[in-house]
XYZ file of C-alpha atoms in Angstrom:
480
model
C 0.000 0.000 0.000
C 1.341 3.719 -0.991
C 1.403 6.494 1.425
C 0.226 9.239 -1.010
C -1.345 8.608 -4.444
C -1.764 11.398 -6.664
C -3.868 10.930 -9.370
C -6.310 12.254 -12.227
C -3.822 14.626 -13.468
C -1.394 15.130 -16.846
C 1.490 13.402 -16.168
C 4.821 15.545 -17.370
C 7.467 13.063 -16.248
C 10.466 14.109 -18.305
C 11.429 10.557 -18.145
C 13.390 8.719 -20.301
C 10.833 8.172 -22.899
C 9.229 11.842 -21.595
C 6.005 10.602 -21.505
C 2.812 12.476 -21.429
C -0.125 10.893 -19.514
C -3.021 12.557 -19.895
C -4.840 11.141 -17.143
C -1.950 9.890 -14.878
C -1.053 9.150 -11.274
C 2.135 8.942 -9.064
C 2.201 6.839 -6.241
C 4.462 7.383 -3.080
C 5.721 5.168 -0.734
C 7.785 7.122 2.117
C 10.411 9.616 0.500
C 10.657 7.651 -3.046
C 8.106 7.233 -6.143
C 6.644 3.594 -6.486
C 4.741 3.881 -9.952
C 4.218 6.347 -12.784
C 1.384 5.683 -15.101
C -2.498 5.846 -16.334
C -4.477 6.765 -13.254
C -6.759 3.579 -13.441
C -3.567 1.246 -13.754
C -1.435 3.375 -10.503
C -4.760 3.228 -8.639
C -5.500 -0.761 -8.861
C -2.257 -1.113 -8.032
C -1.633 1.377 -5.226
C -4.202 2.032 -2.948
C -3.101 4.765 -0.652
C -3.634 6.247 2.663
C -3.727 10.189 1.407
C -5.610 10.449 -2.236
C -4.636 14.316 -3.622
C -7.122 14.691 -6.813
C -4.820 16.028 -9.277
C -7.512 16.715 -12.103
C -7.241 20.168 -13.879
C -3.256 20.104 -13.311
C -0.222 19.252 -14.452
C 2.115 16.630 -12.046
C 5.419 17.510 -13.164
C 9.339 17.074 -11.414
C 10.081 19.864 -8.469
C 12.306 22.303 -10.393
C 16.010 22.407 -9.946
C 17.645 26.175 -10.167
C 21.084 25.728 -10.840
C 22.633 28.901 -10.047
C 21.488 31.906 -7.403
C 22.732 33.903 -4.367
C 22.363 32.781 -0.719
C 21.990 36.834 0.742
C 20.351 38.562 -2.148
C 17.049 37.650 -0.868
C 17.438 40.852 1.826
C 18.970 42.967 -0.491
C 16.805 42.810 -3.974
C 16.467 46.323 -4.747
C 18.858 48.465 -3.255
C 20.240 51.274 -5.796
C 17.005 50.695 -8.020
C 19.364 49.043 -10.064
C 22.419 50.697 -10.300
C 25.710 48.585 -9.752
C 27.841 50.682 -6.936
C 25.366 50.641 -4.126
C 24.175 47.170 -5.438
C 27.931 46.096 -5.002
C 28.415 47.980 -1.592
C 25.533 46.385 -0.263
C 26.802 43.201 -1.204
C 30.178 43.766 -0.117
C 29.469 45.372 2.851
C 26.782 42.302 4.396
C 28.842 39.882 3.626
C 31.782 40.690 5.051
C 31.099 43.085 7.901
C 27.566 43.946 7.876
C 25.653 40.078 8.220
C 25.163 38.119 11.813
C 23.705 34.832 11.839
C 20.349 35.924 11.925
C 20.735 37.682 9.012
C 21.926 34.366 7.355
C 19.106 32.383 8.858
C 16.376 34.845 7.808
C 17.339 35.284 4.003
C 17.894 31.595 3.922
C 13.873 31.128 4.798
C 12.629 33.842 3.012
C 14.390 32.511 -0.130
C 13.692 28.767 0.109
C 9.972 30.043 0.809
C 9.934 31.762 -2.415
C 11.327 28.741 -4.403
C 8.756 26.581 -2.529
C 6.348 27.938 -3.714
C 7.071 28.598 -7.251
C 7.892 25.066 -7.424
C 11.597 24.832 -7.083
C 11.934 21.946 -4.652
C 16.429 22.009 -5.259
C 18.636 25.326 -6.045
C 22.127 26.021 -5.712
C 22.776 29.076 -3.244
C 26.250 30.464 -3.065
C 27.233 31.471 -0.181
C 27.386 35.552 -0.912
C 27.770 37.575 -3.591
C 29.115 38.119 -6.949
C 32.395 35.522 -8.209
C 34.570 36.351 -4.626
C 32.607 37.515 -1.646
C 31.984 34.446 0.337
C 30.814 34.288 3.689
C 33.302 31.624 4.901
C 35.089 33.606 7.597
C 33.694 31.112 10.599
C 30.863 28.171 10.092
C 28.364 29.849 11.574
C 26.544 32.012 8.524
C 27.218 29.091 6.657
C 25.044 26.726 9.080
C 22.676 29.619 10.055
C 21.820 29.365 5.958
C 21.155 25.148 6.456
C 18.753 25.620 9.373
C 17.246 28.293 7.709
C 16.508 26.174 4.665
C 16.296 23.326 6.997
C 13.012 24.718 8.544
C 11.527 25.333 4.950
C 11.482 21.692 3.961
C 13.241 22.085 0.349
C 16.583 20.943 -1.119
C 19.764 23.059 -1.223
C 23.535 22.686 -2.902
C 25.279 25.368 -0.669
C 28.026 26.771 -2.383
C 30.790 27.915 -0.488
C 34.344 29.063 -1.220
C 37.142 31.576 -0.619
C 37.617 34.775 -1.849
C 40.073 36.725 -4.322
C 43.629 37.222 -3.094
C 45.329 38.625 -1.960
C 44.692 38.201 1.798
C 43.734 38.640 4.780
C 40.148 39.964 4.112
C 38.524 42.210 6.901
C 34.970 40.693 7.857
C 33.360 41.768 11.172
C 31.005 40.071 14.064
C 28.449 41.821 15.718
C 27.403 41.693 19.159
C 24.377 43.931 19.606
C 25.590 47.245 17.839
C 29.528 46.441 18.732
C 31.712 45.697 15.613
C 34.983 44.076 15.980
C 36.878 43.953 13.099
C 39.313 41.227 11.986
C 41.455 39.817 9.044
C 40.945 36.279 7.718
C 43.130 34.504 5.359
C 42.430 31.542 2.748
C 43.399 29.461 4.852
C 41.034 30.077 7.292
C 38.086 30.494 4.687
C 39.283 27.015 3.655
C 39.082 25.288 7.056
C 35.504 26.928 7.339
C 34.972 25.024 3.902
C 35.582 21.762 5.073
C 33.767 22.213 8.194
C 30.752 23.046 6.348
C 31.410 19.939 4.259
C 31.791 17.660 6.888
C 28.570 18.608 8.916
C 26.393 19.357 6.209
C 27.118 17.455 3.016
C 24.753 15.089 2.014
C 22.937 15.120 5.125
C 18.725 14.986 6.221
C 17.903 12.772 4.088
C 20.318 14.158 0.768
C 18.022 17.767 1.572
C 21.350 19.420 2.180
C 24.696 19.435 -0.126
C 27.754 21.487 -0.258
C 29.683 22.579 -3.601
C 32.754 24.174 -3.328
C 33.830 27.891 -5.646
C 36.727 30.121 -6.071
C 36.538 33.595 -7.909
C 37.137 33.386 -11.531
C 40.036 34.246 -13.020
C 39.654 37.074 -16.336
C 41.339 38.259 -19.011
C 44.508 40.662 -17.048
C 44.668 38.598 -14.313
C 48.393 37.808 -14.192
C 48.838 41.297 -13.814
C 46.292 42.163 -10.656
C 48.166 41.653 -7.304
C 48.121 38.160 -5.712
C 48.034 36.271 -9.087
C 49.854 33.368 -8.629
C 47.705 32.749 -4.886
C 44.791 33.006 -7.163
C 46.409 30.221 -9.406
C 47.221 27.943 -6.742
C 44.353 28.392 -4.767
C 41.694 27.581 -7.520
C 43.542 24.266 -7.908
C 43.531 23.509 -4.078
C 40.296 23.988 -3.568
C 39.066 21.959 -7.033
C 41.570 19.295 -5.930
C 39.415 18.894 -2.937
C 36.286 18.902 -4.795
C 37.345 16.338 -6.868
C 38.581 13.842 -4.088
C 35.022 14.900 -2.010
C 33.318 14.238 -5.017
C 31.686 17.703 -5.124
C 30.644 20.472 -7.708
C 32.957 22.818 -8.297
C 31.628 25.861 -9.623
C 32.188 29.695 -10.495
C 30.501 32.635 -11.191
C 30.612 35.015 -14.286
C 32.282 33.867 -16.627
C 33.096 35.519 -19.846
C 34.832 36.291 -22.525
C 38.217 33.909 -22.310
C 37.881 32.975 -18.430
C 36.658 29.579 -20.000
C 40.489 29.128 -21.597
C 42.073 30.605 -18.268
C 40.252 27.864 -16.437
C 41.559 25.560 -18.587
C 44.899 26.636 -18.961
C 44.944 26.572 -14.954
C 43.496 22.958 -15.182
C 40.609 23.517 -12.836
C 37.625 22.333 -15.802
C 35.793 18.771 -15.967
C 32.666 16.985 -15.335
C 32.217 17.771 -11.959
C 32.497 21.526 -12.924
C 29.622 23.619 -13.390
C 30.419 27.613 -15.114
C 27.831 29.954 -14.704
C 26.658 33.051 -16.723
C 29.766 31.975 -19.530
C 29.039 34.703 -22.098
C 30.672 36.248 -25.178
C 32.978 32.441 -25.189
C 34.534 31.934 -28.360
C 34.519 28.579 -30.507
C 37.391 27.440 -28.642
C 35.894 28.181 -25.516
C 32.832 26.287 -26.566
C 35.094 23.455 -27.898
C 37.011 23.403 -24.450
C 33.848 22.476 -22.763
C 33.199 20.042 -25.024
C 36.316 17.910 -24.773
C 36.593 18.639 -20.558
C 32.433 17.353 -19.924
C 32.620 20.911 -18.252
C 28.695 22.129 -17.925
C 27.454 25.611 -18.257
C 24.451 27.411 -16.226
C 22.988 29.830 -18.521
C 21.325 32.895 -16.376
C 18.917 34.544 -19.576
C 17.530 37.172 -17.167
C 20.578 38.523 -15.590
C 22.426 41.853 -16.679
C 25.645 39.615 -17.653
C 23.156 38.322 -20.352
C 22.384 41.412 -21.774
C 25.876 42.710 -22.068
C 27.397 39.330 -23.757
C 25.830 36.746 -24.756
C 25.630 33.049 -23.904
C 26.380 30.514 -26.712
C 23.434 28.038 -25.609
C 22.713 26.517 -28.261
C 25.780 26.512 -29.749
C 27.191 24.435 -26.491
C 24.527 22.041 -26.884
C 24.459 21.147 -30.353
C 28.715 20.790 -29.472
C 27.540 18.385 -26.635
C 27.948 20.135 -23.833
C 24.834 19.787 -21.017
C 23.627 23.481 -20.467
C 21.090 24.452 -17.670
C 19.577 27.183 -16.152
C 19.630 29.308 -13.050
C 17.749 32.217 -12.258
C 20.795 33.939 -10.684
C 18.412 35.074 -7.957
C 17.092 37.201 -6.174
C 18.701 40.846 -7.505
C 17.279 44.355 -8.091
C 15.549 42.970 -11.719
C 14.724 39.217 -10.728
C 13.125 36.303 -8.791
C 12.824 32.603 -8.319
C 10.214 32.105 -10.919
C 11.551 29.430 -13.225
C 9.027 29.406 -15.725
C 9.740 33.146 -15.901
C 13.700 32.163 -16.793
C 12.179 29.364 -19.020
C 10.899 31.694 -20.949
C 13.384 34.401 -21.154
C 15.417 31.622 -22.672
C 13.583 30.863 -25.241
C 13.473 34.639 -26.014
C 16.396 35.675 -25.694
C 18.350 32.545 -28.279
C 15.111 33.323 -30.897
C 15.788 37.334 -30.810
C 19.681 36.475 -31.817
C 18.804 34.379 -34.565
C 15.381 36.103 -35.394
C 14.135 32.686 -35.552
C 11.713 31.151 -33.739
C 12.950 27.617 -33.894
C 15.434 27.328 -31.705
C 15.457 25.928 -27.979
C 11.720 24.178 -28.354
C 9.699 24.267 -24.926
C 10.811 21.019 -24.063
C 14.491 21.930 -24.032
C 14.017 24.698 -21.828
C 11.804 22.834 -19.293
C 14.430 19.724 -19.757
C 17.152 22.650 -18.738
C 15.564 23.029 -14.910
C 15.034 19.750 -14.324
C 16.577 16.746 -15.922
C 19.922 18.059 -17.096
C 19.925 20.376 -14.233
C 19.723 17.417 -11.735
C 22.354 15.669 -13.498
C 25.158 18.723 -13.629
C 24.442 18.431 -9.842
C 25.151 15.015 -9.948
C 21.560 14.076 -8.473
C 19.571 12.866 -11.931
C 19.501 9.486 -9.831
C 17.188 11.015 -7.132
C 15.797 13.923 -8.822
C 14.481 15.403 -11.839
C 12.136 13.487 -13.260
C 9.525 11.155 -12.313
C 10.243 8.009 -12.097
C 9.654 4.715 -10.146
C 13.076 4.792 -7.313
C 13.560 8.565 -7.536
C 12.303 10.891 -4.427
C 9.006 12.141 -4.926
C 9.972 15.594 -5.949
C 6.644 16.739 -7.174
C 4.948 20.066 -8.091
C 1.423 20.443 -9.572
C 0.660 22.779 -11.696
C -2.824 24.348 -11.668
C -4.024 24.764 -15.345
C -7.942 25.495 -14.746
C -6.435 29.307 -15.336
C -7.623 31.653 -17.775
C -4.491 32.268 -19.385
C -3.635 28.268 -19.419
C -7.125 27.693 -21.434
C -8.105 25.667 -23.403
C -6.618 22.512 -22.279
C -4.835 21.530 -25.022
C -0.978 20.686 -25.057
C -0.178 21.232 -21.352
C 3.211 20.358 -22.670
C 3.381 23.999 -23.962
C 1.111 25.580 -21.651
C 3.124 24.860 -18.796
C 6.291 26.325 -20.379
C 4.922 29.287 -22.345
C 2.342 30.718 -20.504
C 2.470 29.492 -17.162
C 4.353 31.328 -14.036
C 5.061 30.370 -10.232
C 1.787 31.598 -8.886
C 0.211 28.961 -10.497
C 2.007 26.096 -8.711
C -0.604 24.969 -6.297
C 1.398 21.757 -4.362
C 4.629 20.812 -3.600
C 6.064 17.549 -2.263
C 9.586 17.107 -1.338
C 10.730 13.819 -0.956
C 7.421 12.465 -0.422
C 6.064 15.155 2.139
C 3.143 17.975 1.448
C 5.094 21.064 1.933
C 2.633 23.436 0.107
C -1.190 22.399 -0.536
C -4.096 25.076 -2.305
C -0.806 27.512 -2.262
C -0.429 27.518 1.497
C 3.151 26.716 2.723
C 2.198 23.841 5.429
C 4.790 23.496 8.091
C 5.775 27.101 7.689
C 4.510 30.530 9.585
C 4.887 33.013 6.492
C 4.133 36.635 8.093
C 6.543 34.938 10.512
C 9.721 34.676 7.606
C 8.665 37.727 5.989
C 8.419 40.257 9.100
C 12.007 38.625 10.026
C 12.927 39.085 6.902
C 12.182 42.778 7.010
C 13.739 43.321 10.565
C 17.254 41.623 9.613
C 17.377 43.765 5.994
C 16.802 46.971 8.212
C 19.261 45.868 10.624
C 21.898 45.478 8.239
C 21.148 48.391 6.066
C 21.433 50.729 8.738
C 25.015 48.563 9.780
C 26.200 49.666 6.598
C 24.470 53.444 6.227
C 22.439 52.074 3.230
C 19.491 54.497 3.204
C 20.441 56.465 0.946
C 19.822 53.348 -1.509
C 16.248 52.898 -0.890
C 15.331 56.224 -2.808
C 13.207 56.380 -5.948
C 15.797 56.265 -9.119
C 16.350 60.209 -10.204
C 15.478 58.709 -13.621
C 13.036 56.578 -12.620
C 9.696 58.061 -14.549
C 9.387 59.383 -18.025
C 12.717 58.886 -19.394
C 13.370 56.684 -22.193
C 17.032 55.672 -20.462
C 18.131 55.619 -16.956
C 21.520 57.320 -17.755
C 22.418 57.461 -14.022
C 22.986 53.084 -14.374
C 26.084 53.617 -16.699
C 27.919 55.888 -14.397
């Protein structure tokens, strides 16, 4: 007998043979999936103790964002967009302006946002931008796991050392005292492994660690603390490797791909996000190394180079996406990224075949389990795999009629129309409602530990309207 049985719905399973069932059921026994199939077949042979009537909605695989910012949740839209109090906000909290609270707060607010738009596994890094990690002591770094912890959904906690040369100032807090002090890579490293060794793996696979170091550009050799930077990025993928972790890093662009190469720090276990304006050795360097790419179509690094998607794929190299969330022009809302994707590859070739619907939805959940090295557990549904599962409410005007839910769900659906969410066989979210969760309760902490630290790091000044805001055809004041 099955614990759960959800039935009468279309089946999306992005299984091997990416079936279709129109009127299909899942059953669940504890954490895994025990049958995928035609409603009257799953039924006879699963009678469970909790029945959810799926009819009017699409069962599909939780999604799986590849790429985003553990932090950015409590700092979305300060400077209205524009990059230097962006930057010195993100600087500034995670280094000397964050506590654990802060860390703990974000992390719920965040996961509660992917939960429910249907993103039951994303990849948080531990800070912000390609070098400002928050690996001074463990503590932020398990504040973030209980945080996500309490939510109920999956995490790959990216964590990592920052760009020589060193010692880095960071800062505690204890009340409104500050005390200041310098940490090296050596102790971001220990931090690392710590984080590794207590979290990795653990409730259940909920919880995994991937390891980062900055990426290296184009000049490098000539920037102070360039042959640390070297050496470092090898150290710390040499771990990864004998872990057996993802090793990834952030913004990539225009010949990092060879430097990364040339420094011998590429492979399958290494995951490149944003990788725009590469060249078609760069794209022929991924190729040969099994090194994947997450492609972030809705974040400013896409709009001032270019990502070779589908020029990476059709040279066989597995290419996902991340939302890159949250920032001052973005959330969590996969299908929203989905679609951007599609977009944004048809407006370069002003063609509207390229990257069909079922690529795109393939790139947030299949392939992006299996970068992650977790297309065993996750991604699809699928008898042995943990019952991942969203459903996706189509009995919504703008998802009418019911034909092709295929499409539908991809083109015209977004994250408010995710209705439940299971994560390895529990009921996290049901009718919308986060279950095990008190929501005013995240978001008016939330609010309190963003004040807090804006005012730590004399931030106000970023919360006003853009000059530019209304009636101009061009913020001018964002290229300054």
């Amino acid at each position: 007998m099955a614990d759960i049985l959800i039935k009468n719905g279309t089946v999306i399973a992005i299984d091997p043979a990416r079936r279709i069932i129109a009127d299909g059921a899942v059953a669940i026994t504890g954490e895994r999936i025990v049958a995928v199939g035609p409603t009257a077949e799953v039924e006879a042979a699963h009678p469970a103790g909790e029945v959810i009537d799926a009819r009017g909605m699409a069962i599909m695989p939780g999604f799986v964002d590849a790429h985003a910012h553990a932090g950015h949740g409590l700092i979305k839209t300060l400077g209205g967009g524009k990059s230097d109090p962006w930057y010195q906000a993100c600087r500034g909290a995670y280094t000397v302006g964050s506590t654990p609270d802060f860390w703990f707060a974000e992390a719920q607010l965040a996961a509660l946002e992917r939960l429910r738009f249907g993103v039951t596994t994303g990849v948080s890094l531990l800070g912000g931008g390609d070098s400002v990690m928050r690996t001074d002591e463990p503590v932020y770094g398990d504040a973030h796991m209980e945080g996500v912890l309490g939510i109920g959904t999956r995490s790959v906690v990216a964590v990592g050392t920052t760009r020589p040369p060193h010692p880095l100032t960071y800062a505690r807090w204890n009340g409104e005292t500050r005390t200041d002090y310098p940490v090296t890579f050596e102790q971001q490293f220990a931090t690392c492994r710590t984080l590794i060794d207590r979290w990795h793996a653990s409730h259940d696979g909920r919880l995994h660690v991937a390891l980062l170091t900055p990426t290296l550009h184009r000049g490098y050799r000539e920037a102070a603390g360039a042959e640390e930077a070297v050496a470092q990025s090898r150290a710390i993928k040499q771990f990864a490797e004998e872990r057996d972790l993802v090793f990834t890093q952030d913004g990539h662009s225009r010949g990092s791909v060879r430097i990364a190469h040339e420094i011998g720090i590429l492979g399958p276990r290494t995951l490149l996000s944003h990788a725009t304006g590469l060249d078609e050795d760069e794209i022929a360097i991924c190729a040969e190394t099994g090194t994947t790419i997450v492609h972030n179509p809705s974040a400013v690094a896409a709009i001032l180079a270019r990502c070779p998607v589908t020029e990476l794929i059709d040279a066989g190299v597995t290419v996902v996406i991340g939302s890159d969330a949250t920032a001052p022009d973005r959330s969590a809302d996969m299908f929203r990224h989905m679609q951007q994707c599609m977009h944004y590859h048809r407006t370069h070739f002003h063609d509207p075949s390229w990257l069909p619907p079922g690529k795109a939805l393939e790139m947030c959940t299949i392939d992006a389990a299996r970068v992650l090295g977790l297309d065993a557990e996750i991604g699809s549904l699928e008898p042995g795999k943990k019952a991942d599962v969203i459903l996706v409410d189509l009995r919504r005007p703008h998802l009418y009629p019911a034909h092709m839910p295929e499409f539908r769900v991809t083109c015209f659906a977004n994250g408010n129309d995710v209705h439940t969410v299971l994560v390895g066989g529990k009921v996290l979210m049901r009718d919308r409602t986060p279950l095990h969760v008190n929501q005013d309760a995240v978001l008016d902490a939330a609010q309190r530990e963003a004040d807090l630290m804006i005012d730590r790091l004399g931030l106000r000044y970023a919360l006003e309207t853009p000059r530019m805001f209304w009636g101009h055809s061009r913020d001018l004041d964002l290229i300054e």
